[in-house]
mmCIF file of C-alpha atoms in Angstrom:
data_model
loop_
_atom_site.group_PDB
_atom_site.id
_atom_site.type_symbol
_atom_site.label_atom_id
_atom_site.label_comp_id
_atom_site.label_asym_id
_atom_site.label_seq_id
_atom_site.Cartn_x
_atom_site.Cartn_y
_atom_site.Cartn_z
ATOM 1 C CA UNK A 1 145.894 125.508 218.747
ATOM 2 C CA UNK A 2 147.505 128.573 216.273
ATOM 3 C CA UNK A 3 148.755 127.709 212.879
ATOM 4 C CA UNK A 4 151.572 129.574 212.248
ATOM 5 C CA UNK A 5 151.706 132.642 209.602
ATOM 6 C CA UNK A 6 153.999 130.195 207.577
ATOM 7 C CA UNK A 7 151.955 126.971 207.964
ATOM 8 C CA UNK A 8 148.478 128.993 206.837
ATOM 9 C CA UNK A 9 150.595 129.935 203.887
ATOM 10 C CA UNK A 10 152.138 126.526 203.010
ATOM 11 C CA UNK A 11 148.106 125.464 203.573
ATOM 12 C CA UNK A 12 146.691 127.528 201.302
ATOM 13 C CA UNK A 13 149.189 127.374 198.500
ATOM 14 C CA UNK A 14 148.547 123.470 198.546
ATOM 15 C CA UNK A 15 145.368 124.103 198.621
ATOM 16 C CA UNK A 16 145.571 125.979 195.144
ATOM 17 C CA UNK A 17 147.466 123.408 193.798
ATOM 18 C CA UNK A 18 145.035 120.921 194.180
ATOM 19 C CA UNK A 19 142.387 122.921 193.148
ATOM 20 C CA UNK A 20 144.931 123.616 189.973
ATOM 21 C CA UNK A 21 145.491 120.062 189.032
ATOM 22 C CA UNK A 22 142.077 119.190 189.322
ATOM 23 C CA UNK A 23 140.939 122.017 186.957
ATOM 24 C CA UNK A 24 143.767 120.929 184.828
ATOM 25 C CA UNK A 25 142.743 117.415 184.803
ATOM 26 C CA UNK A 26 138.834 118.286 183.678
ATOM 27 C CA UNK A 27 139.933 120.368 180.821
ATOM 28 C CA UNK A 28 142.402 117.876 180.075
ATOM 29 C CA UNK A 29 139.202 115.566 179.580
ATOM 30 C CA UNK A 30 137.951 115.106 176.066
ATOM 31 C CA UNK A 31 134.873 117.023 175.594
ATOM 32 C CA UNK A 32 131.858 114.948 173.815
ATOM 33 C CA UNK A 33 128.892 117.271 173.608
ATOM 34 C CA UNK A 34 125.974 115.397 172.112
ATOM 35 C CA UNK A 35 123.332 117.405 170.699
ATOM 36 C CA UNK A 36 119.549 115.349 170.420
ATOM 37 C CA UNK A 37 115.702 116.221 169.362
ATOM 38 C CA UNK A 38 114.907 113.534 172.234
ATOM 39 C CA UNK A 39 113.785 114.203 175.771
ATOM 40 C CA UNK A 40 115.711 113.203 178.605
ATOM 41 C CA UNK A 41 113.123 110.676 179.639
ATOM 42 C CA UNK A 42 113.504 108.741 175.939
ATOM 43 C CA UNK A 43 115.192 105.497 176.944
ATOM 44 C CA UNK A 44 117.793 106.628 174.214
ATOM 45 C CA UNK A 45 118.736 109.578 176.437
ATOM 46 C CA UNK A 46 118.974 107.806 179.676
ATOM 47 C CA UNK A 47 120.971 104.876 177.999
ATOM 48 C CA UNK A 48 123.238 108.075 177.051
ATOM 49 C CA UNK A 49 122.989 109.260 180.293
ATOM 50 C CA UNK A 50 123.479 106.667 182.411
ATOM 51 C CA UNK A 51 125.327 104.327 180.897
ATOM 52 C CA UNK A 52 127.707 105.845 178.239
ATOM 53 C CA UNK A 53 128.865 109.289 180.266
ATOM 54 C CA UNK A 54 129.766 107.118 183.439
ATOM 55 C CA UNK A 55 131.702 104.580 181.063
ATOM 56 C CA UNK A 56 133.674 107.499 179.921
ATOM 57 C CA UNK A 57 133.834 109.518 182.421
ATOM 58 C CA UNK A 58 137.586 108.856 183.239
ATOM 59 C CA UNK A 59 139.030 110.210 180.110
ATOM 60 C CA UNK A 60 135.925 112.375 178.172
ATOM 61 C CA UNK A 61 133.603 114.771 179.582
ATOM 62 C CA UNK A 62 130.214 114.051 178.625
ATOM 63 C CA UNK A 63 127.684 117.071 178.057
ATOM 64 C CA UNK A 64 123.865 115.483 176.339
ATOM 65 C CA UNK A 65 121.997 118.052 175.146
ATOM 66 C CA UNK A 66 118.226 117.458 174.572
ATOM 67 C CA UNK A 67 115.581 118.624 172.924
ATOM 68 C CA UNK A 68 117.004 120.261 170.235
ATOM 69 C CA UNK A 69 118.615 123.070 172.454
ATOM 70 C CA UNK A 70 121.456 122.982 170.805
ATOM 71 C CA UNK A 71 121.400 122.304 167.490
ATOM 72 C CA UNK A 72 118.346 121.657 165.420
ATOM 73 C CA UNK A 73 116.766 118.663 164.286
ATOM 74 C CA UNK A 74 118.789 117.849 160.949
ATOM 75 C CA UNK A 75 121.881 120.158 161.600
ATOM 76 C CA UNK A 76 123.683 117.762 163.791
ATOM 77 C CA UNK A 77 125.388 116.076 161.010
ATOM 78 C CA UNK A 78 126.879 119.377 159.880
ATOM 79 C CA UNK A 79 127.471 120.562 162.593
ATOM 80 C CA UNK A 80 130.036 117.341 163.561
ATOM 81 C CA UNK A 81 131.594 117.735 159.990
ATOM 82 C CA UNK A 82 132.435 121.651 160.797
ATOM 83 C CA UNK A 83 133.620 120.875 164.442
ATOM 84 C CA UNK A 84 130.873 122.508 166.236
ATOM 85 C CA UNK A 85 129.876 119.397 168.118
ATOM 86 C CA UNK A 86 131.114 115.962 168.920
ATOM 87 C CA UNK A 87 128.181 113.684 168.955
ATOM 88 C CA UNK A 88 124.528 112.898 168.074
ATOM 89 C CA UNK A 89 122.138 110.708 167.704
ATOM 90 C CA UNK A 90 121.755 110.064 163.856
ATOM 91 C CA UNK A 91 119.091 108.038 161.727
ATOM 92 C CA UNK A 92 119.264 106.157 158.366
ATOM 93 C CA UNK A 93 117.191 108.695 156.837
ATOM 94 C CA UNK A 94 118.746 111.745 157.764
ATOM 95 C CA UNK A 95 121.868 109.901 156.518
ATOM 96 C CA UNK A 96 120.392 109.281 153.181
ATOM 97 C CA UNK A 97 119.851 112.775 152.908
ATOM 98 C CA UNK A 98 123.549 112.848 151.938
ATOM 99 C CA UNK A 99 123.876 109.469 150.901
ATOM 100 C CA UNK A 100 121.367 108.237 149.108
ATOM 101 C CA UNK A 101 122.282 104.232 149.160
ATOM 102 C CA UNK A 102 121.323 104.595 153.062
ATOM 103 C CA UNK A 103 117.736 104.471 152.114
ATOM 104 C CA UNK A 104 117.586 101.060 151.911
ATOM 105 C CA UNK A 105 117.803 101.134 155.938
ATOM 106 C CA UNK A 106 115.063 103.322 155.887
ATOM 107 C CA UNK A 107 112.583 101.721 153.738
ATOM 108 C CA UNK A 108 109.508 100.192 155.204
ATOM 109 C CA UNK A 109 109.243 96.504 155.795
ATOM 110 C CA UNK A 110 113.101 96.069 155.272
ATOM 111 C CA UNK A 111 114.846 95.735 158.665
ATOM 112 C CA UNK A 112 112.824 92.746 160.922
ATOM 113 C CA UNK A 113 113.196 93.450 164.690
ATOM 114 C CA UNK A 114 115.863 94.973 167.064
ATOM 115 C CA UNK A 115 117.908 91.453 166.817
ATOM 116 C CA UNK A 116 118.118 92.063 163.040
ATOM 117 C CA UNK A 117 118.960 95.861 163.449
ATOM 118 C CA UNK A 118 122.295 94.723 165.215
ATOM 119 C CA UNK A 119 123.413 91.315 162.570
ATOM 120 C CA UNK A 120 122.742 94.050 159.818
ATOM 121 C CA UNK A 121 125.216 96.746 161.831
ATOM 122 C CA UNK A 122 127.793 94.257 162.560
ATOM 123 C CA UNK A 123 127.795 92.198 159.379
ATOM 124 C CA UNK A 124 130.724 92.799 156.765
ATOM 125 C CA UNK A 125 127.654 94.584 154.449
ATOM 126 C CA UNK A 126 127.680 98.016 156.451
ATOM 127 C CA UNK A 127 131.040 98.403 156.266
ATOM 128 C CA UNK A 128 131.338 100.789 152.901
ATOM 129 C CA UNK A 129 127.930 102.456 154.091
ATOM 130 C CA UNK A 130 130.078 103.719 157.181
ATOM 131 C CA UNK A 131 133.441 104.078 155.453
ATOM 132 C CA UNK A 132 131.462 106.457 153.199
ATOM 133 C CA UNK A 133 129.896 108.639 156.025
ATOM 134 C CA UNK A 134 133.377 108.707 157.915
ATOM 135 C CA UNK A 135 135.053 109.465 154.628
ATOM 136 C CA UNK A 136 132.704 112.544 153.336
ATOM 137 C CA UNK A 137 131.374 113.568 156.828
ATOM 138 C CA UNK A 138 133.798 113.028 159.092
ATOM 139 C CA UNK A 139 131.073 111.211 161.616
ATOM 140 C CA UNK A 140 131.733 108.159 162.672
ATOM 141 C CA UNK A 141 128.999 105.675 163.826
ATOM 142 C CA UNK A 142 129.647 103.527 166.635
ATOM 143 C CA UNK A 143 126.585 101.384 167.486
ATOM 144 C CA UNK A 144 122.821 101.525 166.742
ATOM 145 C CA UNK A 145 120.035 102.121 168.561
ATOM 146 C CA UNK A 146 116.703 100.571 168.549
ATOM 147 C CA UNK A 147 113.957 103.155 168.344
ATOM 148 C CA UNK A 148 110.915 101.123 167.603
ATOM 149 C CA UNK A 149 107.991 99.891 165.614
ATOM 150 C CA UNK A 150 106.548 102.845 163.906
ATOM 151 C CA UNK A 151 102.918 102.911 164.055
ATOM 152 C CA UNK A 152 100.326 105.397 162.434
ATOM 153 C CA UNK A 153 98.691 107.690 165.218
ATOM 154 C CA UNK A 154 96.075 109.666 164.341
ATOM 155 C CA UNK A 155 93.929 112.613 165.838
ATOM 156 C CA UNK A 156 90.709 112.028 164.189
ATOM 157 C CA UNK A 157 88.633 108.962 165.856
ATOM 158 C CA UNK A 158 88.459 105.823 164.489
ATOM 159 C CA UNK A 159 84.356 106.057 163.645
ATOM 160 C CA UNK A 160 85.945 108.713 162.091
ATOM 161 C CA UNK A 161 88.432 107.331 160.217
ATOM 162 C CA UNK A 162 89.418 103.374 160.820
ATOM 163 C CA UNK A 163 92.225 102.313 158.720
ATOM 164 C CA UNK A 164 92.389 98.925 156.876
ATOM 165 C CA UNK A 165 94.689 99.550 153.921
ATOM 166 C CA UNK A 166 96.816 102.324 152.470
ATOM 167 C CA UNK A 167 93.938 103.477 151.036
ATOM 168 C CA UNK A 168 92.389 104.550 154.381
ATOM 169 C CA UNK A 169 95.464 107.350 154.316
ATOM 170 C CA UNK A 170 94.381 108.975 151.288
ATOM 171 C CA UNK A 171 94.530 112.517 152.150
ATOM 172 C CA UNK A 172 95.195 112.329 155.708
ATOM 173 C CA UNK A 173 98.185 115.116 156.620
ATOM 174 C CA UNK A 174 100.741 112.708 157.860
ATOM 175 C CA UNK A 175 103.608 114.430 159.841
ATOM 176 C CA UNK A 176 107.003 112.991 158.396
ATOM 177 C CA UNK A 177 110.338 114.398 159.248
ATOM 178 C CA UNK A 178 111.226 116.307 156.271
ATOM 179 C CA UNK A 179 113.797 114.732 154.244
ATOM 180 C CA UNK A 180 113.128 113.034 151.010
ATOM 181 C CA UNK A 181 113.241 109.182 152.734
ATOM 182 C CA UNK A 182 110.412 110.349 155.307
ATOM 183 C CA UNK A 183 108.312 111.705 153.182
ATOM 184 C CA UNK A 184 108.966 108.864 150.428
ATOM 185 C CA UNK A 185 107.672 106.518 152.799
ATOM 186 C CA UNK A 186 104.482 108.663 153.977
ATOM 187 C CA UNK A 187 103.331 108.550 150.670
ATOM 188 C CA UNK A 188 104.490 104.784 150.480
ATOM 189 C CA UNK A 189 101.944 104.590 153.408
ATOM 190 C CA UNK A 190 99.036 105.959 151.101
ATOM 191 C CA UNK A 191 99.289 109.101 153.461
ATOM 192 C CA UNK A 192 99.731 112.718 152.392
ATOM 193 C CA UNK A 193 103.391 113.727 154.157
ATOM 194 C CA UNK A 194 103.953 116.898 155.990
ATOM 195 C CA UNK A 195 107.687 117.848 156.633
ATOM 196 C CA UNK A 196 107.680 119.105 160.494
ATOM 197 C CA UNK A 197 110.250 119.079 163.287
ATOM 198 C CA UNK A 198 109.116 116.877 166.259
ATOM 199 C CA UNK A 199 109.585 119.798 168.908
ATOM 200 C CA UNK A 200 106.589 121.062 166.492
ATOM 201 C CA UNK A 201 104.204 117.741 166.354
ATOM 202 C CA UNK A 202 102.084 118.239 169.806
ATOM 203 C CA UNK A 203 101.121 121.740 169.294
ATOM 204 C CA UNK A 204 100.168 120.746 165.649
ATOM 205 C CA UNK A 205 98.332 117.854 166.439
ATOM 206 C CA UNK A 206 96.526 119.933 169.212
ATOM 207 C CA UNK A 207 95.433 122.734 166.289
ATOM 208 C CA UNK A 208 94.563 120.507 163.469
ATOM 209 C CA UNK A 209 97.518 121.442 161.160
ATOM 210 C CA UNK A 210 98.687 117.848 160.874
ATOM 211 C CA UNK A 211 96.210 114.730 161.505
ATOM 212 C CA UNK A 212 98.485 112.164 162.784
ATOM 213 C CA UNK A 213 102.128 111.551 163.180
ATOM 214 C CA UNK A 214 104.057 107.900 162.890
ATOM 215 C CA UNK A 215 106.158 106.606 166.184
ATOM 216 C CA UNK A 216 106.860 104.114 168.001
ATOM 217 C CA UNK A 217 104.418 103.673 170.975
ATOM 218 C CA UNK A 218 107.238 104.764 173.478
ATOM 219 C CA UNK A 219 107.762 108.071 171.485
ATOM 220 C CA UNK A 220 104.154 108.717 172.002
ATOM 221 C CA UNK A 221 104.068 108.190 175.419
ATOM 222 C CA UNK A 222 107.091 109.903 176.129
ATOM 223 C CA UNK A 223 106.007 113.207 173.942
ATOM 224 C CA UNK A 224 102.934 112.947 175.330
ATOM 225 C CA UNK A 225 100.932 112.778 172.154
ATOM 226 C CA UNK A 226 98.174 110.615 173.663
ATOM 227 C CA UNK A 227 96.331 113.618 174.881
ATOM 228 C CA UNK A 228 95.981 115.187 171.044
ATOM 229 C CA UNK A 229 95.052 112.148 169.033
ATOM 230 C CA UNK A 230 92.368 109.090 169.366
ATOM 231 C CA UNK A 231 94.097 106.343 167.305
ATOM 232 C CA UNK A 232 97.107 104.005 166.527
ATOM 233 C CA UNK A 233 96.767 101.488 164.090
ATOM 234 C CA UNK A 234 99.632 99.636 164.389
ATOM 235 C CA UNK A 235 101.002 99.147 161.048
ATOM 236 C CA UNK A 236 104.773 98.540 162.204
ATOM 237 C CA UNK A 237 105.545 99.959 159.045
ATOM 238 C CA UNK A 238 109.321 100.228 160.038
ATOM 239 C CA UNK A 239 111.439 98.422 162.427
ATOM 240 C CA UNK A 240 113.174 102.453 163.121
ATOM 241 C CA UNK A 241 116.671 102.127 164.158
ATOM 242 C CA UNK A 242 119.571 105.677 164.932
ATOM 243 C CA UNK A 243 122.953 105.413 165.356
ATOM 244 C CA UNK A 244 125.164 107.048 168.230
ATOM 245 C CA UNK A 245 127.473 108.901 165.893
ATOM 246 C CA UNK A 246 131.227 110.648 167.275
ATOM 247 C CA UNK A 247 133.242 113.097 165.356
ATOM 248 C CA UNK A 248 135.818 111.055 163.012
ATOM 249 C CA UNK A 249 138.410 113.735 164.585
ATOM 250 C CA UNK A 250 137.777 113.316 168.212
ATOM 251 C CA UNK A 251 137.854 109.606 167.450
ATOM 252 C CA UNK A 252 141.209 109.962 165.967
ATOM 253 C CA UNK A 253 142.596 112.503 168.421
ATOM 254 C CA UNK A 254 142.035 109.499 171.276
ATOM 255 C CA UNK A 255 144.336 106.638 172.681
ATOM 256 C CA UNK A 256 143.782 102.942 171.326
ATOM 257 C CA UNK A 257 142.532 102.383 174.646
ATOM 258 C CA UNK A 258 140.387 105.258 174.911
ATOM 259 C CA UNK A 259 138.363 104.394 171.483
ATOM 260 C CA UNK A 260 137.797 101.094 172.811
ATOM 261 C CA UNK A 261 136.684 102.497 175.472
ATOM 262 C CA UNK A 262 134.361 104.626 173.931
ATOM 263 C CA UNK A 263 132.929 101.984 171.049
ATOM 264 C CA UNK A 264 132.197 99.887 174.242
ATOM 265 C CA UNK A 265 130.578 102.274 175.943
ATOM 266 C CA UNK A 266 128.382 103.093 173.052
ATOM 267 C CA UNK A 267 127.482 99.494 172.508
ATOM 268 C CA UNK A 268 126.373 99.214 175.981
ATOM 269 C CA UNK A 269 124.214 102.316 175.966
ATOM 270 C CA UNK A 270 122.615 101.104 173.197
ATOM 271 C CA UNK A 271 122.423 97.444 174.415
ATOM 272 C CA UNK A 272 120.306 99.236 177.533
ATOM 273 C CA UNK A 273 118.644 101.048 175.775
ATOM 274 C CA UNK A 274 117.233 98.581 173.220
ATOM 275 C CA UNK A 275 116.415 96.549 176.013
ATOM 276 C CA UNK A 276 114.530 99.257 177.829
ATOM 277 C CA UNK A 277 112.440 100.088 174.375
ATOM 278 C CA UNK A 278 111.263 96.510 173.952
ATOM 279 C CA UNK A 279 109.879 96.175 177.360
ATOM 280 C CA UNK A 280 108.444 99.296 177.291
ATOM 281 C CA UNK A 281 106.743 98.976 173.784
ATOM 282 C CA UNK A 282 105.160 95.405 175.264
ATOM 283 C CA UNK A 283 103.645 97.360 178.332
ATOM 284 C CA UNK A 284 102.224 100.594 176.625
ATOM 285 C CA UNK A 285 99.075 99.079 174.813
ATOM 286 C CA UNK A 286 97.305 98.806 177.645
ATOM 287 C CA UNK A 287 98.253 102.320 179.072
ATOM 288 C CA UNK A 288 97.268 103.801 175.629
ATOM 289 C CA UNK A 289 94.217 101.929 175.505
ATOM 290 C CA UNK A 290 93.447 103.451 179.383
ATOM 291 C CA UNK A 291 94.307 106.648 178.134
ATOM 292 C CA UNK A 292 91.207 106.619 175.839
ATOM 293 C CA UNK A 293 93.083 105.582 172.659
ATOM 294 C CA UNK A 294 92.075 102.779 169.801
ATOM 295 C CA UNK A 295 94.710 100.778 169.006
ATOM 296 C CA UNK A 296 94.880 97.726 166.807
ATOM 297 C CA UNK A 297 96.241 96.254 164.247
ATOM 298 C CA UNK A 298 95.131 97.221 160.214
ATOM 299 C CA UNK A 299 95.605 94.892 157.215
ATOM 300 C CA UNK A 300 99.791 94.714 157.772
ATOM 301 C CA UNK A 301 100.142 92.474 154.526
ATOM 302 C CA UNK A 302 97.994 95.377 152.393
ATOM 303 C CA UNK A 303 100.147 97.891 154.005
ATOM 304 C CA UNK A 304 103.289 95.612 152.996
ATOM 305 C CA UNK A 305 102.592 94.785 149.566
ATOM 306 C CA UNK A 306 102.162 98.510 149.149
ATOM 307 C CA UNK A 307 104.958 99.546 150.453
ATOM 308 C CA UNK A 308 107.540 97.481 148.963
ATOM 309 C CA UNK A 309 106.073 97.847 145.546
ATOM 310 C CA UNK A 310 106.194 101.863 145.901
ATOM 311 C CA UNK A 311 109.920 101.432 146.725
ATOM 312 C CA UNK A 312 110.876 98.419 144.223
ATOM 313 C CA UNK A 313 109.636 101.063 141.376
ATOM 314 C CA UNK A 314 111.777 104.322 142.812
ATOM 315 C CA UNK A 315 114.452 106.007 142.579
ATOM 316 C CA UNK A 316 115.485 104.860 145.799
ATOM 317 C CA UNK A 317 115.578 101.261 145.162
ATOM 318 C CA UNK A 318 117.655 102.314 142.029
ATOM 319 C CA UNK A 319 120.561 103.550 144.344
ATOM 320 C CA UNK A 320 120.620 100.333 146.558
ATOM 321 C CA UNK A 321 123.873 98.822 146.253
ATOM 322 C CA UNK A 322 123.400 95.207 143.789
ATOM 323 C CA UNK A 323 122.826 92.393 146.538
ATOM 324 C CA UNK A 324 122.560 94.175 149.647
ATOM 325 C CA UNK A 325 119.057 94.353 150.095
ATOM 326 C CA UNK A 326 119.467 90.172 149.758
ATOM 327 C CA UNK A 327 122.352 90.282 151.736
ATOM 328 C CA UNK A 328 120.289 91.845 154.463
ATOM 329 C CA UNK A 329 116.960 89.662 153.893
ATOM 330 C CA UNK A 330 119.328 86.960 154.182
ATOM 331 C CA UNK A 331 120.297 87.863 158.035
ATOM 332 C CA UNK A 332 116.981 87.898 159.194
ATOM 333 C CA UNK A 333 114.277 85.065 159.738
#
């Protein structure tokens, strides 16, 4: 059968059309670019992935970028207050690098356990600690995310070093992130801190420039540290929690019904994703321990009594809001 001249014409202008409106309707789509340090295998990323983009997908377009490809590790922040990005994946202490009441969610041996993590986030207590950060950064935090237990891993063996108490860590080159809450609580540890970017850790543990690094066990895994270093000692020195953090602006620029949609979406990303990071924390002994690794469990109470007197008697503590550190005890077991 011939199409007509006029038919193929008709045809192919429809076709442009269509292929019109849908361009038009993608860049009509909000665009959420989320810069991260993380892999795309951390159960943080594939909550993001798989659970947040599709629950948006009808009104944003979601672009993760991981591995710090994008923007550094530390940058993010300032880069959503300039409006160079739209969303990362933000922690207590790089917050307190502004803020310096946020510590108290990053000292050790404050938050309990994941189910604590989200009664702190929800309660009526966080509520100036985010008005602040939407207020002077212009970020706006919309659920957290459990990242673990952080335990001490180390490269040396442990008939070369086995650690009891904080006193073990004396000297030991500890890599923290770099801000002044990391490295506050390496020294906390009894450790000596070394401010390094995680895209920088395996290469350094490999060398000998750092001895050890802290993580949670899935973090290890995941980065693959297991073939540089011989030990954890599982101090569980801090229940380690981020936050999935949106541009105040974007936020604003949306529908009711489209922030809803988005705070939803975040909360079950990180819902998944919590859940993901506590089964896989339970399983991974065992696979370190095939892997060649010691792991066990040090003097905790030493390491806590330590701890919480180093940050009772800083500057830190001294910038904790009166009653919040109660108010948050007082949430927990």
């Amino acid at each position: 059968m011939t199409i007509s001249l006029t038919r193929r014409v008709l045809l192919g202008a429809s076709a442009s059309l269509a292929l019109l409106g849908t361009s038009a309707m993608a860049q009509d789509k909000i665009q959420l670019r989320l810069s991260s340090v993380s892999s795309e295998t951390d159960q943080r990323s594939v909550a993001m992935t798989e659970v947040f983009g599709p629950a948006v997908s009808d009104f944003a377009s979601f672009e993760p970028h991981w591995n710090g490809t994008l923007f550094g590790q530390g940058t993010e922040l300032e880069a959503i207050a300039s409006g160079d990005l739209e969303m990362s994946i933000t922690s207590a202490q790089e917050l307190a690098t502004f803020f310096p009441e946020w510590s108290i969610f990053a000292a050790g041996y404050v938050l309990q356990d994941a189910d604590h993590q989200v009664a702190v986030f929800n309660d009526a207590l966080m509520d100036p600690f985010k008005k602040t950060v939407e207020d002077e950064l212009g970020v706006r935090l919309l659920a957290p995310m459990y990242l673990g237990r952080r335990q001490v891993n180390l490269r040396q063996s442990r008939a070369e070093l086995d650690v009891k108490t904080p006193d073990d860590l004396s000297g030991v080159n500890l890599r923290m992130p770099g801000s002044d809450a990391w490295q506050f609580l390496g020294r906390a540890l009894g450790a000596n801190p070394t401010p390094m970017a995680f895209t920088e850790v395996y290469t350094a543990l490999q060398t000998g420039a750092v001895d050890g690094q802290d993580n949670p066990l899935p973090t290890v895994v995941d980065a693959k540290f297991y073939e540089v270093t011989k030990q954890i000692a599982l101090t569980s020195h801090l229940v380690d929690w981020n936050f999935i953090a949106l541009s105040s602006e974007v936020y604003n620029s949306m529908t009711p019904e489209q922030q809803e949609a988005v705070t939803a979406a975040a909360v079950a990303a990180a819902d998944s994703g919590r859940a993901a990071q506590l089964a896989k924390e339970e399983e991974l002994v065992a696979f370190l321990q095939d892997k060649g690794l010691d792991v066990y469990e040090p003097d905790v109470a030493a390491f806590r009594s330590h701890v919480q007197e180093a940050y009772l008697g800083s500057e830190f503590a001294a910038s904790w809001p009166e009653g919040t550190l109660e108010a948050i005890n007082a949430l927990g077991k």
